Amino acid sequence: QVRAVESGGGSVQIGGSLRLTCAASGLTDSRYCMAWFRQAPGKEREAVAAIYIGGLSTRYSIYYSDSVKDRFTISQDNAKNTVRLQMNNLQPEDTAMYYCAVDRLCTLPLGEQRSADYSGWGQGTQVTVSS
């Protein structure tokens, strides 16, 4: 069973930065997709970034939502089956519970992500941005 564990959430002031990390387990292939979703109170869960690990050009293997493009960066960590989400210039609207999701099956090139496409989920890590 594929699982994910997030770390790195916390509280930060407007304009600050945080780095989230997601470590996946149970993967039987070196190729997989990992995504970050977030959910604020009273709102639907939304995907903010995703990455395909498998050697493709980033043009096809990385996705960002419009709300975080140019502020967030998703990348592969040196640790096996681990992905980072670097979040810069954080704003109050970024406040949410952030969830990591992973699956070995991916639709490429990466586009808007759906929760239903991911089988392995983490418990979530809270990100709070305040003035």
Coordinates of N, CA and C in Angstrom, one line a residue:
Q1 N 0.9 -1.2 0.0 CA 0.0 0.0 0.0 C 0.9 1.2 0.0
V2 N 0.6 2.2 -0.9 CA 1.3 3.4 -1.0 C 0.9 4.4 0.1
R3 N 1.9 4.9 0.8 CA 1.6 5.9 1.8 C 2.5 7.1 1.7
A4 N 2.1 8.2 2.3 CA 2.9 9.4 2.3 C 2.9 10.1 3.6
V5 N 4.0 10.7 4.0 CA 4.2 11.4 5.2 C 4.7 12.8 5.0
E6 N 4.0 13.8 5.5 CA 4.4 15.2 5.3 C 5.1 15.7 6.5
S7 N 5.9 16.7 6.3 CA 6.6 17.4 7.4 C 6.9 18.8 6.9
G8 N 7.1 19.7 7.9 CA 7.6 21.0 7.5 C 6.6 22.2 7.6
G9 N 5.3 21.9 8.0 CA 4.4 23.0 8.1 C 4.7 23.9 9.3
G10 N 3.9 24.9 9.5 CA 4.1 25.8 10.6 C 3.4 27.1 10.4
S11 N 3.8 28.1 11.2 CA 3.3 29.4 11.1 C 4.3 30.4 10.6
V12 N 3.9 31.3 9.8 CA 4.9 32.3 9.2 C 4.1 33.6 8.9
Q13 N 4.9 34.7 8.9 CA 4.3 36.0 8.6 C 4.1 36.2 7.1
I14 N 3.3 37.1 6.7 CA 3.1 37.4 5.3 C 4.4 37.7 4.6
G15 N 4.6 37.1 3.5 CA 5.8 37.3 2.7 C 6.9 36.3 3.1
G16 N 6.7 35.5 4.1 CA 7.7 34.5 4.6 C 7.7 33.2 3.7
S17 N 8.5 32.3 4.1 CA 8.7 31.1 3.4 C 8.6 29.9 4.3
L18 N 8.2 28.8 3.7 CA 8.2 27.5 4.4 C 8.5 26.4 3.3
R19 N 9.1 25.3 3.8 CA 9.4 24.2 3.0 C 8.7 22.9 3.5
L20 N 7.9 22.3 2.7 CA 7.2 21.1 3.0 C 8.0 19.9 2.4
T21 N 8.0 18.8 3.0 CA 8.6 17.6 2.5 C 7.6 16.4 2.6
C22 N 7.6 15.6 1.6 CA 6.8 14.4 1.5 C 7.6 13.2 1.2
A23 N 7.5 12.2 2.1 CA 8.2 11.0 1.8 C 7.2 9.9 1.6
A24 N 7.3 9.2 0.5 CA 6.4 8.1 0.1 C 7.0 6.8 0.4
S25 N 6.1 5.8 0.8 CA 6.5 4.5 1.0 C 5.6 3.5 0.2
G26 N 6.1 2.3 0.0 CA 5.2 1.3 -0.6 C 5.3 1.4 -2.2
L27 N 6.1 2.2 -2.7 CA 6.3 2.3 -4.1 C 7.1 1.2 -4.7
T28 N 6.7 0.5 -5.7 CA 7.4 -0.6 -6.3 C 8.1 -0.2 -7.6
D29 N 7.9 1.0 -8.0 CA 8.5 1.5 -9.2 C 9.2 2.8 -9.0
S30 N 10.2 3.1 -9.7 CA 11.0 4.4 -9.5 C 10.2 5.6 -10.2
R31 N 9.2 5.2 -10.9 CA 8.4 6.3 -11.6 C 7.1 6.4 -10.9
Y32 N 6.7 7.7 -10.5 CA 5.5 7.9 -9.8 C 5.2 9.4 -9.9
C33 N 4.0 9.7 -9.5 CA 3.5 11.1 -9.4 C 3.3 11.5 -7.9
M34 N 3.7 12.7 -7.6 CA 3.4 13.2 -6.2 C 2.8 14.6 -6.3
A35 N 1.8 14.8 -5.5 CA 1.1 16.1 -5.6 C 0.9 16.7 -4.2
W36 N 0.8 18.0 -4.2 CA 0.4 18.7 -3.0 C -1.0 19.3 -3.2
F37 N -1.9 18.9 -2.3 CA -3.2 19.5 -2.2 C -3.3 20.3 -0.9
R38 N -4.3 21.3 -0.9 CA -4.5 22.0 0.3 C -6.0 22.2 0.5
Q39 N -6.4 22.3 1.7 CA -7.8 22.6 2.0 C -7.9 23.5 3.2
A40 N -8.6 24.6 2.9 CA -8.8 25.6 4.0 C -10.2 25.4 4.6
P41 N -10.5 25.8 5.8 CA -11.8 25.6 6.4 C -12.9 26.1 5.5
G42 N -13.9 25.3 5.3 CA -15.0 25.7 4.5 C -14.8 25.7 3.0
K43 N -13.7 25.3 2.6 CA -13.4 25.3 1.1 C -13.1 23.9 0.7
E44 N -13.2 23.7 -0.7 CA -12.9 22.4 -1.2 C -11.3 22.2 -1.3
R45 N -11.0 20.9 -1.3 CA -9.6 20.6 -1.5 C -9.1 21.0 -2.9
E46 N -8.0 21.6 -3.0 CA -7.4 22.0 -4.3 C -6.0 21.6 -4.5
A47 N -5.6 21.2 -5.7 CA -4.3 20.8 -6.0 C -3.5 22.1 -6.2
V48 N -2.3 22.2 -5.7 CA -1.4 23.4 -5.9 C -0.2 23.0 -6.7
A49 N 0.3 21.8 -6.6 CA 1.5 21.5 -7.4 C 1.6 20.0 -7.5
A50 N 2.3 19.5 -8.6 CA 2.5 18.1 -8.8 C 3.7 17.9 -9.6
I51 N 4.3 16.7 -9.4 CA 5.5 16.4 -10.1 C 5.5 14.9 -10.5
Y52 N 6.0 14.6 -11.7 CA 6.2 13.2 -12.1 C 7.7 12.9 -12.0
I53 N 8.0 11.9 -11.3 CA 9.4 11.4 -11.2 C 9.6 10.3 -12.2
G54 N 10.3 10.5 -13.2 CA 10.5 9.5 -14.2 C 11.4 9.9 -15.4
G55 N 11.9 11.1 -15.2 CA 12.9 11.5 -16.2 C 12.4 12.4 -17.4
L56 N 11.2 12.8 -17.3 CA 10.7 13.7 -18.4 C 11.1 15.1 -18.2
S57 N 11.1 15.9 -19.3 CA 11.3 17.3 -19.2 C 10.3 17.9 -18.2
T58 N 10.8 19.0 -17.5 CA 9.8 19.6 -16.5 C 8.7 20.3 -17.2
R59 N 8.8 20.5 -18.5 CA 7.7 21.1 -19.3 C 6.5 20.1 -19.2
Y60 N 6.7 18.8 -19.1 CA 5.6 17.9 -19.1 C 5.4 17.3 -17.7
S61 N 6.3 17.5 -16.8 CA 6.3 16.7 -15.6 C 6.1 17.5 -14.3
I62 N 5.8 18.8 -14.5 CA 5.5 19.6 -13.3 C 4.3 20.4 -13.6
Y63 N 3.5 20.5 -12.5 CA 2.2 21.3 -12.6 C 2.1 22.2 -11.4
Y64 N 1.7 23.5 -11.7 CA 1.3 24.4 -10.6 C 0.0 25.0 -10.9
S65 N -0.8 25.2 -9.8 CA -2.0 26.0 -10.0 C -1.7 27.4 -10.2
D66 N -2.6 28.2 -10.8 CA -2.3 29.6 -11.0 C -2.1 30.4 -9.7
S67 N -2.7 29.9 -8.7 CA -2.7 30.6 -7.4 C -1.3 30.6 -6.8
V68 N -0.5 29.6 -7.1 CA 0.8 29.5 -6.5 C 2.0 29.6 -7.5
K69 N 1.7 29.6 -8.8 CA 2.7 29.7 -9.8 C 3.6 30.9 -9.5
D70 N 4.9 30.7 -9.7 CA 6.0 31.7 -9.5 C 6.2 32.0 -8.0
R71 N 5.5 31.3 -7.1 CA 5.8 31.5 -5.6 C 6.2 30.1 -5.0
F72 N 5.6 29.0 -5.5 CA 5.9 27.7 -5.0 C 6.8 26.9 -6.0
T73 N 7.7 26.1 -5.5 CA 8.5 25.2 -6.3 C 8.5 23.8 -5.8
I74 N 8.1 22.9 -6.7 CA 8.1 21.5 -6.3 C 9.3 20.8 -7.0
S75 N 10.0 20.0 -6.2 CA 11.2 19.4 -6.7 C 11.5 18.1 -6.0
Q76 N 12.3 17.2 -6.7 CA 12.7 16.0 -6.1 C 13.8 16.2 -5.1
D77 N 13.6 15.5 -3.9 CA 14.6 15.6 -2.9 C 15.7 14.6 -3.1
N78 N 16.9 14.7 -2.5 CA 17.9 13.7 -2.7 C 17.5 12.4 -2.0
A79 N 16.7 12.5 -1.0 CA 16.3 11.2 -0.3 C 15.3 10.5 -1.3
K80 N 15.4 9.2 -1.2 CA 14.6 8.3 -2.1 C 13.1 8.6 -1.9
N81 N 12.4 8.7 -3.0 CA 10.9 8.8 -2.9 C 10.5 10.0 -2.1
T82 N 11.2 11.1 -2.2 CA 10.9 12.3 -1.4 C 10.8 13.5 -2.3
V83 N 9.8 14.3 -2.0 CA 9.6 15.5 -2.8 C 9.5 16.7 -1.9
R84 N 10.0 17.9 -2.3 CA 9.9 19.1 -1.5 C 8.9 20.0 -2.2
L85 N 8.3 20.9 -1.4 CA 7.5 22.0 -1.9 C 8.0 23.2 -1.2
Q86 N 8.8 24.1 -1.9 CA 9.3 25.3 -1.4 C 8.2 26.4 -1.6
M87 N 7.8 27.0 -0.6 CA 6.7 28.0 -0.6 C 7.3 29.4 -0.2
N88 N 7.3 30.3 -1.2 CA 7.8 31.7 -0.9 C 6.7 32.7 -1.0
N89 N 7.0 33.9 -0.5 CA 6.0 35.0 -0.5 C 4.6 34.5 -0.1
L90 N 4.6 33.8 1.0 CA 3.3 33.3 1.5 C 2.3 34.4 1.9
Q91 N 1.1 34.1 1.6 CA 0.0 35.1 1.8 C -1.1 34.5 2.7
P92 N -1.9 35.3 3.3 CA -3.0 34.7 4.2 C -3.8 33.7 3.5
E93 N -4.1 33.8 2.2 CA -4.9 32.9 1.4 C -4.2 31.5 1.2
D94 N -2.9 31.4 1.6 CA -2.2 30.2 1.5 C -2.5 29.3 2.8
T95 N -3.1 29.9 3.8 CA -3.4 29.2 5.0 C -4.3 28.1 4.8
A96 N -3.9 26.9 5.1 CA -4.7 25.7 4.9 C -3.9 24.5 5.5
M97 N -4.6 23.3 5.5 CA -4.0 22.1 5.7 C -3.5 21.6 4.4
Y98 N -2.2 21.2 4.4 CA -1.6 20.8 3.1 C -1.4 19.2 3.2
Y99 N -1.8 18.6 2.1 CA -1.8 17.1 2.0 C -0.9 16.7 0.9
C100 N -0.1 15.7 1.1 CA 0.7 15.1 0.1 C 0.0 13.9 -0.4
A101 N 0.0 13.7 -1.7 CA -0.6 12.5 -2.3 C 0.4 11.9 -3.4
V102 N 0.3 10.6 -3.5 CA 1.2 9.9 -4.4 C 0.5 8.7 -5.1
D103 N 0.9 8.5 -6.3 CA 0.4 7.4 -7.0 C 1.4 7.0 -8.1
R104 N 1.5 5.7 -8.5 CA 2.4 5.2 -9.5 C 1.9 5.4 -10.9
L105 N 0.6 5.7 -11.0 CA 0.0 5.9 -12.3 C -0.2 7.4 -12.5
C106 N 0.3 7.9 -13.6 CA 0.2 9.4 -13.9 C -0.4 9.6 -15.3
T107 N -1.1 10.7 -15.4 CA -1.5 11.2 -16.8 C -0.6 12.3 -17.2
L108 N 0.1 12.0 -18.3 CA 1.1 13.0 -18.7 C 0.7 13.6 -20.1
P109 N 1.1 14.9 -20.4 CA 1.7 15.8 -19.4 C 0.8 16.1 -18.3
L110 N 1.4 16.5 -17.2 CA 0.7 16.8 -16.0 C -0.2 18.1 -16.2
G111 N -1.4 18.0 -15.8 CA -2.4 19.1 -15.9 C -3.0 19.2 -14.6
E112 N -4.2 19.8 -14.6 CA -4.9 20.0 -13.3 C -5.1 18.6 -12.6
Q113 N -4.8 18.6 -11.4 CA -4.8 17.4 -10.6 C -6.2 17.1 -9.9
R114 N -6.5 15.8 -9.8 CA -7.7 15.4 -9.2 C -7.4 14.5 -8.0
S115 N -8.1 14.7 -6.9 CA -7.8 13.9 -5.7 C -8.0 12.4 -6.0
A116 N -9.0 12.1 -6.8 CA -9.4 10.7 -7.1 C -8.3 10.0 -7.8
D117 N -7.3 10.7 -8.4 CA -6.3 10.0 -9.1 C -5.1 9.5 -8.2
Y118 N -5.2 9.8 -7.0 CA -4.1 9.5 -6.0 C -4.6 8.5 -5.0
S119 N -3.8 7.4 -4.8 CA -4.2 6.4 -3.9 C -3.5 6.5 -2.5
G120 N -2.4 7.1 -2.5 CA -1.7 7.2 -1.2 C -1.7 8.7 -0.7
W121 N -2.1 8.8 0.6 CA -2.3 10.2 1.1 C -1.6 10.3 2.5
G122 N -1.1 11.5 2.8 CA -0.6 11.7 4.1 C -1.7 12.3 5.0
Q123 N -1.3 12.5 6.3 CA -2.3 13.0 7.3 C -2.4 14.5 7.2
G124 N -1.5 15.2 6.5 CA -1.6 16.6 6.4 C -0.7 17.4 7.4
T125 N -0.3 18.6 7.0 CA 0.5 19.4 7.8 C -0.1 20.9 7.7
Q126 N -0.3 21.5 8.8 CA -0.9 22.9 8.8 C 0.1 23.9 8.4
V127 N -0.4 24.8 7.5 CA 0.4 26.0 7.2 C -0.5 27.2 7.5
T128 N 0.0 28.1 8.3 CA -0.7 29.3 8.7 C 0.1 30.6 8.4
V129 N -0.5 31.5 7.7 CA 0.2 32.7 7.3 C -0.6 33.9 8.0
S130 N 0.1 34.7 8.7 CA -0.6 35.8 9.4 C 0.2 37.1 9.3
S131 N -0.4 38.2 9.6 CA 0.2 39.5 9.6 C 0.9 39.8 10.9

